[in-house]
């Protein structure tokens, strides 16, 4: 049953992604690229690029699109449901209880404990994107695109959507 | 009916204007919910945000869901969540299916190839931010040791990240709390 696989692939990032949607990106990649093999690293990064240039929460955009690609409209609904429902249901039903413990140091450090893992997963994913790019377009183009986009987004605070659009135009004409 | 319309409009705006992923849309949600529609005051909103941060998963769906539920029960919850996420999911599907139809052209392949390193860079920056956040709470020495241990666990021993995170969550809840950590306020502003 493909729908069960889609559910599992997005339930795991949804229930483990401490630190909001961005934290669940590498967990999603782990499931859809490495475990289920639904797409290549390149395809995943394309989806992520578009997701990053559009507004709205990233985790549901990824789940909605990947679910759609793998299992059609129902797949899309299953993916989004698996991303959203578990933590939302917990929040609504345990809200009162959690409110009592929200200042407890043990509860507060949940996110803290998970952050280094997310950092590793994100770092490894970034590395995979870089090596994918190295194989595809070579070292100099990769270094150029990484350097220029870094300066534009981080130094000059240009909106990522414009930088990605610029990269698309550059790639369309020159690569 | 009016309430549902308001919920829809409030979170539709949040979803369509919140560039930069869920955490970036928190101030937008606050503006709609506290300033504009006055469904709750700032303090309550802060409580709900802290509450949502104790749980995993995307913040930009937990907040609309919970607030929608508070304002108009289950239907309000569904309304608010869908208003936040559906518009951009539809955009994703339309744009990416169009893109994959023209995939065979050279210039499209060039376009997608140029995007990979840029996204890699964005993920590298995000990596740095998560490491920094961890270091604020744990200090750089501990953070580096943890990073090394987790790297070995994930990449060399090939442990599924879910298992590692589950173990860490259990440890976070069960290990005794040192006095130093009690004073620490880290972990609430994700």
GROMACS .gro file of C-alpha atoms in nm:
model
  365
    1UNK     CA    1   0.000   0.000   0.000
    2UNK     CA    2   0.165   0.318  -0.121
    3UNK     CA    3  -0.049   0.535   0.106
    4UNK     CA    4   0.084   0.364   0.418
    5UNK     CA    5   0.439   0.429   0.298
    6UNK     CA    6   0.356   0.795   0.233
    7UNK     CA    7   0.200   0.821   0.576
    8UNK     CA    8   0.507   0.672   0.746
    9UNK     CA    9   0.748   0.883   0.538
   10UNK     CA   10   0.586   1.204   0.662
   11UNK     CA   11   0.469   1.090   1.004
   12UNK     CA   12   0.831   1.035   1.117
   13UNK     CA   13   0.953   1.388   1.023
   14UNK     CA   14   0.633   1.536   1.167
   15UNK     CA   15   0.672   1.368   1.504
   16UNK     CA   16   1.052   1.405   1.535
   17UNK     CA   17   1.119   1.742   1.375
   18UNK     CA   18   1.190   1.953   1.680
   19UNK     CA   19   1.256   2.312   1.576
   20UNK     CA   20   0.969   2.366   1.335
   21UNK     CA   21   0.936   2.284   0.968
   22UNK     CA   22   1.298   2.348   0.859
   23UNK     CA   23   1.415   2.086   1.111
   24UNK     CA   24   1.204   1.825   0.935
   25UNK     CA   25   1.355   1.885   0.588
   26UNK     CA   26   1.651   1.646   0.634
   27UNK     CA   27   1.421   1.393   0.800
   28UNK     CA   28   1.191   1.409   0.497
   29UNK     CA   29   1.490   1.368   0.267
   30UNK     CA   30   1.604   1.069   0.470
   31UNK     CA   31   1.269   0.898   0.409
   32UNK     CA   32   1.184   0.993   0.050
   33UNK     CA   33   1.534   0.978  -0.103
   34UNK     CA   34   1.731   0.729   0.105
   35UNK     CA   35   1.471   0.495   0.247
   36UNK     CA   36   1.190   0.477  -0.008
   37UNK     CA   37   1.390   0.591  -0.310
   38UNK     CA   38   1.099   0.788  -0.458
   39UNK     CA   39   1.332   1.049  -0.604
   40UNK     CA   40   1.698   1.142  -0.653
   41UNK     CA   41   1.889   1.400  -0.450
   42UNK     CA   42   1.870   1.630  -0.753
   43UNK     CA   43   1.491   1.606  -0.775
   44UNK     CA   44   1.458   1.658  -0.402
   45UNK     CA   45   1.672   1.971  -0.418
   46UNK     CA   46   1.464   2.107  -0.706
   47UNK     CA   47   1.148   2.062  -0.501
   48UNK     CA   48   1.318   2.221  -0.202
   49UNK     CA   49   1.436   2.513  -0.416
   50UNK     CA   50   1.085   2.586  -0.534
   51UNK     CA   51   0.949   2.531  -0.185
   52UNK     CA   52   1.197   2.785  -0.051
   53UNK     CA   53   1.095   3.044  -0.307
   54UNK     CA   54   0.725   3.016  -0.232
   55UNK     CA   55   0.559   3.146   0.086
   56UNK     CA   56   0.402   2.929   0.355
   57UNK     CA   57   0.529   2.651   0.581
   58UNK     CA   58   0.797   2.441   0.411
   59UNK     CA   59   0.715   2.101   0.564
   60UNK     CA   60   0.359   2.095   0.428
   61UNK     CA   61   0.466   2.216   0.084
   62UNK     CA   62   0.715   1.930   0.063
   63UNK     CA   63   0.462   1.675   0.194
   64UNK     CA   64   0.187   1.804  -0.034
   65UNK     CA   65   0.397   1.791  -0.348
   66UNK     CA   66   0.592   1.472  -0.283
   67UNK     CA   67   0.272   1.298  -0.171
   68UNK     CA   68   0.111   1.409  -0.496
   69UNK     CA   69   0.401   1.289  -0.709
   70UNK     CA   70   0.408   0.948  -0.543
   71UNK     CA   71   0.038   0.885  -0.486
   72UNK     CA   72  -0.176   1.147  -0.663
   73UNK     CA   73  -0.429   1.367  -0.488
   74UNK     CA   74  -0.492   1.113  -0.212
   75UNK     CA   75  -0.117   1.074  -0.165
   76UNK     CA   76  -0.091   1.449  -0.125
   77UNK     CA   77  -0.367   1.454   0.139
   78UNK     CA   78  -0.210   1.160   0.324
   79UNK     CA   79   0.133   1.327   0.324
   80UNK     CA   80  -0.001   1.657   0.455
   81UNK     CA   81  -0.220   1.485   0.714
   82UNK     CA   82   0.076   1.281   0.843
   83UNK     CA   83   0.282   1.601   0.872
   84UNK     CA   84   0.023   1.815   1.044
   85UNK     CA   85  -0.208   1.594   1.246
   86UNK     CA   86   0.013   1.416   1.503
   87UNK     CA   87   0.162   1.724   1.668
   88UNK     CA   88  -0.157   1.927   1.630
   89UNK     CA   89  -0.368   1.659   1.795
   90UNK     CA   90  -0.112   1.629   2.075
   91UNK     CA   91  -0.120   2.006   2.120
   92UNK     CA   92  -0.498   2.024   2.140
   93UNK     CA   93  -0.544   1.729   2.372
   94UNK     CA   94  -0.241   1.780   2.590
   95UNK     CA   95  -0.256   2.160   2.583
   96UNK     CA   96  -0.368   2.194   2.945
   97UNK     CA   97  -0.115   1.942   3.070
   98UNK     CA   98   0.169   2.090   2.868
   99UNK     CA   99   0.088   2.439   2.991
  100UNK     CA  100   0.163   2.316   3.343
  101UNK     CA  101   0.503   2.178   3.240
  102UNK     CA  102   0.607   2.424   2.972
  103UNK     CA  103   0.854   2.592   3.208
  104UNK     CA  104   0.996   2.266   3.338
  105UNK     CA  105   1.366   2.245   3.249
  106UNK     CA  106   1.320   1.890   3.124
  107UNK     CA  107   1.056   1.996   2.873
  108UNK     CA  108   1.255   2.302   2.773
  109UNK     CA  109   1.563   2.101   2.692
  110UNK     CA  110   1.378   1.867   2.452
  111UNK     CA  111   1.451   2.101   2.163
  112UNK     CA  112   1.804   2.162   2.286
  113UNK     CA  113   1.888   1.791   2.284
  114UNK     CA  114   1.759   1.742   1.933
  115UNK     CA  115   1.922   2.049   1.776
  116UNK     CA  116   2.270   1.895   1.725
  117UNK     CA  117   2.113   1.597   1.546
  118UNK     CA  118   1.920   1.827   1.316
  119UNK     CA  119   2.240   2.023   1.252
  120UNK     CA  120   2.421   1.703   1.147
  121UNK     CA  121   2.135   1.592   0.922
  122UNK     CA  122   2.115   1.935   0.759
  123UNK     CA  123   2.492   1.947   0.714
  124UNK     CA  124   2.505   1.604   0.553
  125UNK     CA  125   2.219   1.701   0.323
  126UNK     CA  126   2.396   2.023   0.224
  127UNK     CA  127   2.705   1.814   0.150
  128UNK     CA  128   2.503   1.580  -0.072
  129UNK     CA  129   2.368   1.880  -0.265
  130UNK     CA  130   2.720   2.017  -0.312
  131UNK     CA  131   2.863   1.686  -0.435
  132UNK     CA  132   2.563   1.636  -0.663
  133UNK     CA  133   2.635   1.978  -0.808
  134UNK     CA  134   3.007   1.902  -0.837
  135UNK     CA  135   2.930   1.592  -1.042
  136UNK     CA  136   2.673   1.776  -1.253
  137UNK     CA  137   2.829   2.112  -1.334
  138UNK     CA  138   3.184   2.092  -1.200
  139UNK     CA  139   3.373   2.256  -0.920
  140UNK     CA  140   3.401   2.612  -1.056
  141UNK     CA  141   3.036   2.663  -1.138
  142UNK     CA  142   2.944   2.514  -0.801
  143UNK     CA  143   3.180   2.741  -0.609
  144UNK     CA  144   3.062   3.043  -0.808
  145UNK     CA  145   2.692   2.974  -0.748
  146UNK     CA  146   2.743   2.895  -0.380
  147UNK     CA  147   2.960   3.204  -0.324
  148UNK     CA  148   2.742   3.451  -0.511
  149UNK     CA  149   2.413   3.324  -0.367
  150UNK     CA  150   2.561   3.328  -0.016
  151UNK     CA  151   2.670   3.690  -0.052
  152UNK     CA  152   2.335   3.796  -0.198
  153UNK     CA  153   2.119   3.626   0.064
  154UNK     CA  154   2.329   3.658   0.378
  155UNK     CA  155   2.525   3.981   0.318
  156UNK     CA  156   2.295   4.187   0.101
  157UNK     CA  157   1.974   4.035   0.241
  158UNK     CA  158   1.822   3.978  -0.101
  159UNK     CA  159   1.510   3.764  -0.077
  160UNK     CA  160   1.586   3.393  -0.149
  161UNK     CA  161   1.307   3.380  -0.406
  162UNK     CA  162   1.490   3.639  -0.622
  163UNK     CA  163   1.824   3.463  -0.580
  164UNK     CA  164   1.674   3.130  -0.685
  165UNK     CA  165   1.505   3.301  -0.980
  166UNK     CA  166   1.844   3.449  -1.072
  167UNK     CA  167   2.009   3.108  -1.050
  168UNK     CA  168   1.738   2.964  -1.277
  169UNK     CA  169   1.800   3.231  -1.538
  170UNK     CA  170   2.177   3.187  -1.513
  171UNK     CA  171   2.142   2.810  -1.550
  172UNK     CA  172   1.894   2.840  -1.837
  173UNK     CA  173   2.134   3.046  -2.044
  174UNK     CA  174   2.478   2.930  -1.941
  175UNK     CA  175   2.469   2.570  -1.818
  176UNK     CA  176  -2.014   3.199   0.952
  177UNK     CA  177  -1.846   3.538   0.994
  178UNK     CA  178  -1.594   3.384   1.233
  179UNK     CA  179  -1.506   3.114   0.984
  180UNK     CA  180  -1.461   3.368   0.709
  181UNK     CA  181  -1.233   3.573   0.936
  182UNK     CA  182  -1.032   3.265   1.031
  183UNK     CA  183  -0.992   3.174   0.668
  184UNK     CA  184  -0.880   3.522   0.562
  185UNK     CA  185  -0.644   3.562   0.859
  186UNK     CA  186  -0.458   3.239   0.794
  187UNK     CA  187  -0.478   3.263   0.418
  188UNK     CA  188  -0.281   3.586   0.451
  189UNK     CA  189  -0.035   3.419   0.689
  190UNK     CA  190   0.024   3.134   0.444
  191UNK     CA  191   0.060   3.345   0.134
  192UNK     CA  192   0.274   3.620   0.289
  193UNK     CA  193   0.497   3.410   0.515
  194UNK     CA  194   0.815   3.382   0.312
  195UNK     CA  195   1.096   3.185   0.469
  196UNK     CA  196   0.911   2.885   0.609
  197UNK     CA  197   0.695   2.841   0.915
  198UNK     CA  198   0.904   3.009   1.188
  199UNK     CA  199   0.914   3.325   0.974
  200UNK     CA  200   0.536   3.346   0.980
  201UNK     CA  201   0.499   3.359   1.360
  202UNK     CA  202   0.496   3.744   1.370
  203UNK     CA  203   0.235   3.744   1.093
  204UNK     CA  204   0.015   3.510   1.292
  205UNK     CA  205   0.053   3.732   1.596
  206UNK     CA  206  -0.047   4.036   1.395
  207UNK     CA  207  -0.366   3.872   1.267
  208UNK     CA  208  -0.468   3.695   1.584
  209UNK     CA  209  -0.377   3.955   1.848
  210UNK     CA  210  -0.375   4.293   1.676
  211UNK     CA  211  -0.630   4.254   1.401
  212UNK     CA  212  -0.899   4.009   1.512
  213UNK     CA  213  -0.828   4.026   1.887
  214UNK     CA  214  -0.898   3.658   1.944
  215UNK     CA  215  -0.647   3.664   2.229
  216UNK     CA  216  -0.400   3.899   2.399
  217UNK     CA  217  -0.023   3.897   2.362
  218UNK     CA  218   0.035   3.700   2.678
  219UNK     CA  219  -0.197   3.421   2.570
  220UNK     CA  220  -0.033   3.412   2.231
  221UNK     CA  221   0.308   3.384   2.398
  222UNK     CA  222   0.181   3.093   2.605
  223UNK     CA  223   0.049   2.912   2.301
  224UNK     CA  224   0.377   2.970   2.117
  225UNK     CA  225   0.578   2.830   2.409
  226UNK     CA  226   0.338   2.538   2.425
  227UNK     CA  227   0.369   2.466   2.053
  228UNK     CA  228   0.748   2.476   2.083
  229UNK     CA  229   0.745   2.193   2.335
  230UNK     CA  230   0.610   1.969   2.060
  231UNK     CA  231   0.771   1.859   1.732
  232UNK     CA  232   0.641   1.931   1.383
  233UNK     CA  233   0.587   2.246   1.176
  234UNK     CA  234   0.508   2.549   1.391
  235UNK     CA  235   0.303   2.718   1.119
  236UNK     CA  236   0.041   2.444   1.134
  237UNK     CA  237   0.037   2.391   1.509
  238UNK     CA  238  -0.043   2.757   1.577
  239UNK     CA  239  -0.325   2.797   1.320
  240UNK     CA  240  -0.468   2.460   1.423
  241UNK     CA  241  -0.468   2.540   1.792
  242UNK     CA  242  -0.592   2.897   1.749
  243UNK     CA  243  -0.861   2.785   1.503
  244UNK     CA  244  -0.970   2.526   1.757
  245UNK     CA  245  -0.988   2.788   2.032
  246UNK     CA  246  -1.191   3.026   1.816
  247UNK     CA  247  -1.431   2.784   1.648
  248UNK     CA  248  -1.365   2.425   1.761
  249UNK     CA  249  -1.285   2.140   1.521
  250UNK     CA  250  -1.422   2.309   1.212
  251UNK     CA  251  -1.224   2.623   1.295
  252UNK     CA  252  -0.910   2.412   1.332
  253UNK     CA  253  -0.954   2.249   0.993
  254UNK     CA  254  -1.042   2.582   0.832
  255UNK     CA  255  -0.736   2.762   0.974
  256UNK     CA  256  -0.489   2.485   0.887
  257UNK     CA  257  -0.617   2.445   0.532
  258UNK     CA  258  -0.619   2.822   0.476
  259UNK     CA  259  -0.252   2.833   0.578
  260UNK     CA  260  -0.120   2.544   0.373
  261UNK     CA  261  -0.343   2.467   0.073
  262UNK     CA  262  -0.273   2.774  -0.145
  263UNK     CA  263   0.103   2.717  -0.154
  264UNK     CA  264   0.073   2.339  -0.191
  265UNK     CA  265  -0.142   2.395  -0.501
  266UNK     CA  266   0.118   2.641  -0.635
  267UNK     CA  267   0.392   2.383  -0.577
  268UNK     CA  268   0.200   2.112  -0.762
  269UNK     CA  269   0.110   2.335  -1.058
  270UNK     CA  270   0.461   2.478  -1.097
  271UNK     CA  271   0.649   2.150  -1.054
  272UNK     CA  272   0.423   1.948  -1.285
  273UNK     CA  273   0.466   2.217  -1.548
  274UNK     CA  274   0.841   2.206  -1.497
  275UNK     CA  275   0.859   1.827  -1.529
  276UNK     CA  276   0.672   1.842  -1.860
  277UNK     CA  277   0.950   2.047  -2.016
  278UNK     CA  278   1.228   1.859  -1.839
  279UNK     CA  279   1.388   1.722  -2.153
  280UNK     CA  280   1.492   2.064  -2.283
  281UNK     CA  281   1.859   2.150  -2.229
  282UNK     CA  282   1.785   2.490  -2.085
  283UNK     CA  283   1.551   2.343  -1.822
  284UNK     CA  284   1.820   2.099  -1.717
  285UNK     CA  285   2.061   2.391  -1.691
  286UNK     CA  286   1.812   2.577  -1.476
  287UNK     CA  287   1.763   2.292  -1.232
  288UNK     CA  288   2.137   2.221  -1.220
  289UNK     CA  289   2.207   2.581  -1.116
  290UNK     CA  290   1.956   2.562  -0.833
  291UNK     CA  291   2.116   2.263  -0.657
  292UNK     CA  292   2.424   2.447  -0.520
  293UNK     CA  293   2.209   2.743  -0.413
  294UNK     CA  294   1.980   2.518  -0.210
  295UNK     CA  295   2.290   2.345  -0.073
  296UNK     CA  296   2.414   2.683   0.044
  297UNK     CA  297   2.080   2.757   0.211
  298UNK     CA  298   2.091   2.424   0.391
  299UNK     CA  299   2.451   2.490   0.499
  300UNK     CA  300   2.341   2.822   0.651
  301UNK     CA  301   2.053   2.645   0.827
  302UNK     CA  302   2.305   2.388   0.957
  303UNK     CA  303   2.512   2.667   1.104
  304UNK     CA  304   2.206   2.825   1.266
  305UNK     CA  305   2.103   2.499   1.431
  306UNK     CA  306   2.459   2.440   1.556
  307UNK     CA  307   2.466   2.795   1.692
  308UNK     CA  308   2.135   2.750   1.873
  309UNK     CA  309   2.265   2.429   2.026
  310UNK     CA  310   2.584   2.606   2.132
  311UNK     CA  311   2.393   2.886   2.307
  312UNK     CA  312   2.228   2.624   2.525
  313UNK     CA  313   2.509   2.371   2.564
  314UNK     CA  314   2.830   2.568   2.503
  315UNK     CA  315   3.059   2.509   2.206
  316UNK     CA  316   3.270   2.232   2.363
  317UNK     CA  317   2.972   2.012   2.445
  318UNK     CA  318   2.806   2.095   2.114
  319UNK     CA  319   3.114   1.988   1.918
  320UNK     CA  320   3.141   1.663   2.113
  321UNK     CA  321   2.771   1.593   2.055
  322UNK     CA  322   2.802   1.679   1.686
  323UNK     CA  323   3.092   1.434   1.652
  324UNK     CA  324   2.909   1.155   1.836
  325UNK     CA  325   2.588   1.207   1.638
  326UNK     CA  326   2.778   1.222   1.311
  327UNK     CA  327   2.936   0.884   1.381
  328UNK     CA  328   2.603   0.738   1.493
  329UNK     CA  329   2.415   0.857   1.186
  330UNK     CA  330   2.671   0.836   0.908
  331UNK     CA  331   2.907   0.556   1.008
  332UNK     CA  332   2.685   0.332   1.219
  333UNK     CA  333   2.389   0.419   0.992
  334UNK     CA  334   2.137   0.448   1.274
  335UNK     CA  335   1.800   0.584   1.157
  336UNK     CA  336   1.773   0.949   1.275
  337UNK     CA  337   1.431   0.872   1.421
  338UNK     CA  338   1.579   0.620   1.663
  339UNK     CA  339   1.854   0.861   1.769
  340UNK     CA  340   1.609   1.147   1.824
  341UNK     CA  341   1.369   0.923   2.018
  342UNK     CA  342   1.655   0.814   2.248
  343UNK     CA  343   1.758   1.178   2.301
  344UNK     CA  344   1.401   1.282   2.384
  345UNK     CA  345   1.378   1.008   2.644
  346UNK     CA  346   1.713   1.118   2.788
  347UNK     CA  347   1.599   1.482   2.797
  348UNK     CA  348   1.294   1.386   3.000
  349UNK     CA  349   1.462   1.136   3.230
  350UNK     CA  350   1.814   1.266   3.307
  351UNK     CA  351   1.835   1.468   3.628
  352UNK     CA  352   1.849   1.844   3.583
  353UNK     CA  353   2.169   2.024   3.688
  354UNK     CA  354   2.136   2.354   3.865
  355UNK     CA  355   2.311   2.527   3.579
  356UNK     CA  356   2.054   2.410   3.331
  357UNK     CA  357   1.768   2.528   3.546
  358UNK     CA  358   1.875   2.884   3.493
  359UNK     CA  359   1.907   2.825   3.124
  360UNK     CA  360   1.628   2.968   2.920
  361UNK     CA  361   1.734   2.819   2.591
  362UNK     CA  362   1.496   2.609   2.387
  363UNK     CA  363   1.193   2.832   2.372
  364UNK     CA  364   1.268   3.053   2.078
  365UNK     CA  365   1.282   2.820   1.785
   0.00000   0.00000   0.00000
